[in-house]
Amino acid sequence: MTDILSPRPQVLDPAELESALRLANIPVLLAVTFQLTGDRIWLSDRYRPTRSAGMDENLTGGLSEKTRDEVRRGALAAVKAWNSGAPPAVPRPEGELLLELLAFVNGEDVPAEYEPMMAELLGHRPVTSPVPPPRPDRRTKVLVIGAGVAGLLSSLRLREAGVDHMVVEKNERVGGGWWENTYPGCGVDTPSHLYSFSFEPHPWSTFFGKRDEVQAYLEAFADRHDLRRGIVFGTEVTDLEYTAADGTWTATLRAADGTETTTRADAVISAVGVLNRPKVPDLPGRDGFRGEAFHSARWPAGIDLAGRRVAVVGSGASAMQIVPAVAGTPASLTVFQRSPQWIAHNADYFRPVDPGVHRLMEHVPYYRRWYRAKLNWIFNDRVHPSLEIDPDWDTDGRSVNAVNDGHRRFYTRYVERQLRDRPDLLAKCLPDYPPFGKRMLLDNGWYAALCREDVRLVTEGVRAFTPTGLVDTAGEHHEADVVVLATGFESTRYLHPMRVRGRSGRLLGEVWGEHDARAYLGMTVPDFPNLFLLSGPNTGLGHGGSFFTIVEWQVRYVVEALGLLDANGLRTMECRADVCASYNEAVDAAHAKLVWVHPKMTNWYRNAAGRVVAASPWRIVDYFTMTRHVDPADFVWTNAG
C-alpha cells in the first residue's frame, strides 16, 4: 500500500501517470494533492465536491471538466515533486484538520466522533494496544474453528503474537462461505476495495467482486502468509467442553470419514460465521420429485440448465444474483417471491476496474487510503439516521421518518422506471414496507430478467413438491425439472450444530435457546471462559459496511484479551453476567427504535419472537469505539480451579 510509511514505489512514466490521473476520483485526488502540497487552494470553494447521490462513488465530485483538469494538473505536479524526493507537506492530518478534509472530500459534514476511526482507517493514527501481545513462552494454546475470512485473520494475528494455535476447517479448502457458494452470479454487494483486509490490497478486476476472485483473494492470502500449515482440513468440531479444574477446553473433532479425536486448548476462537448452514424448508413430497432439487449454497458442479424448466424458491440476495445470471438459458424460469425487495441502482455493479486505477492505487501516495476512506463513509453509517423510527411520523407504515420516506420515493421511481412497460410486475415488485427494513440489494439485472417472456414471478408461497414440480399455496401447479432453494441460512442459530458445554455444565444452546443468542459485544458469554465468538450475535451489518472491517476489530480485541491474561499471569477470563445483560438490554432497546422491527415485514435478522438476533443496532463508529480496547472490569479473571 502506497503511503508515506511505505518504500517509494517504482516511479511511473510521466505520460503514464498523466493517463492514470484521467481515471482518478476527483474528491480523493483533492485530498491527496493537499497532503502533498499543503496548499489550501485545493480546499477552496472552487474545488469543493458535491455530496454523492445514493451509493455512487461521485467520481467527478460534481465539478466541471475544466475544473477537473485543473485538479489533475495540480495532482500531477505534486506527485512528480514527491517522486523527486519532496516530503509531503501534511503527512498525517488529524483532529480538526482531518475532519475538515473528510467533510470536503465527501461534500457533507462528518461528525467529530468519527475522527478516531477515520484517522485509523487512513493510517494517520494507528491504534496500538496498551497491553503487550501474549508471550511465546507462555505456551497458551488456542483452537480456531473455521478457515474463512475471520479464521484466516485470527491465525495470522495469533502467529504474529507468538501464540500456539491450530485451525480446524470442515471444508477441504480455505474461504468458508466463499468456498461453499458457487452458484451463478455469486458476488459481493460491498465495493471490492472495502471487501478486503485493510492491510492486504488487491487489484480487483471489477468494482463489486465476484465469487471466484474473492475466493482467489483468500487463497492467495493464506499462501502469502503460509497459513495452510496450521490448518487441519476436512475436520469438523462437533463438541466443546470446558473443564473448570484446569481452565481448558476439550474439542471433539470429526474427520470426513467419521473418525473422532479430541484436542485440548486454553482458549477457543469460533470463526464459523453465520451464513453457512443452509435453511432448507421441510416441504412435503421432495423425496418423490423426479428432477433435481438443491439449496443455492450447494450448487452442483457441472449442472446444465439449458432447455430445462427451472424454479427458484426465494427472492433474496442469492436469488437476485442467480436469476439474472441464468435467465435465457432454461426453457422457462419460475421465481417464487415471498415478499418484494427494495433494490438500489448502482452503475458500478458490473464496471471493470481500469488498469490505470490500479496504477493510481500503487503509485500515487495516499490515494488508496483516501479512496477506501471515502467508500467507508458512503457505504457505512451515512444511511443509519434513515433507519431510526420517528414516533411522530406516519405514512401508513411505508416509511419510518422523513429521510426514509425520501428514500422510499427515490427507490419507488427507480422501480417504476424499470417496470414501466409491465404494470403487472410493478404491483408485485413494489414493497409496502420501509426501505432498509431488509438489507438493501443492488440491481444486477433483476428487473430486466423478470421482464423476459420466459420468466414468471409467482407471489404465492410453495406448499409442496410433486413428482414433476411444485404446488403453490393457492393450489396452482408449476412444472419444473430443477428446483433451486434460495431460502437463506440458519442466521439465528449461532454455532449450530456444535454442542458447547460451559463452566456450569450447561450447553450454550440451553443458555441461549435455539434462536435467541446473546453475547457481550457479540464476542463473549458468561459461563463460557476463554471462548471468543467472531461474527457472533448482533454483529451483522444490516445498514451497510464491510464484514472485513468488523472482523479486523474483533480479532484485535481477542488478541488483546489474550495479552491481558498473559500480562497478569492469569489463565481464564469470563464475561460478567451483569455486563452481558446490560449490554443486551441496550441492544434490544436500540433495535426497538430501528426499522428492522417494523411490523410490515419479516427479515432474517429476527427470530420467531421478533427479537433481532443477527443484525447490529449500532453504527460502525459505535462498534469501533466499543471494541477499540478490552476493559478488564468487564470480566472475571482467574487462575482456574
mmCIF file of C-alpha atoms in Angstrom, residues 581-591 617-618:
data_model
loop_
_atom_site.group_PDB
_atom_site.id
_atom_site.type_symbol
_atom_site.label_atom_id
_atom_site.label_comp_id
_atom_site.label_asym_id
_atom_site.label_seq_id
_atom_site.Cartn_x
_atom_site.Cartn_y
_atom_site.Cartn_z
ATOM 1 C CA ALA A 581 -27.140 -8.493 30.480
ATOM 2 C CA SER A 582 -26.821 -4.697 30.436
ATOM 3 C CA TYR A 583 -25.243 -4.764 27.004
ATOM 4 C CA ASN A 584 -28.033 -6.877 25.539
ATOM 5 C CA GLU A 585 -30.674 -4.705 27.158
ATOM 6 C CA ALA A 586 -29.053 -1.788 25.323
ATOM 7 C CA VAL A 587 -29.007 -3.810 22.082
ATOM 8 C CA ASP A 588 -32.719 -4.592 22.357
ATOM 9 C CA ALA A 589 -33.590 -1.016 23.292
ATOM 10 C CA ALA A 590 -31.673 0.298 20.285
ATOM 11 C CA HIS A 591 -33.326 -2.211 17.955
ATOM 12 C CA PRO A 617 -28.176 -1.877 16.015
ATOM 13 C CA TRP A 618 -25.021 0.193 16.251
#
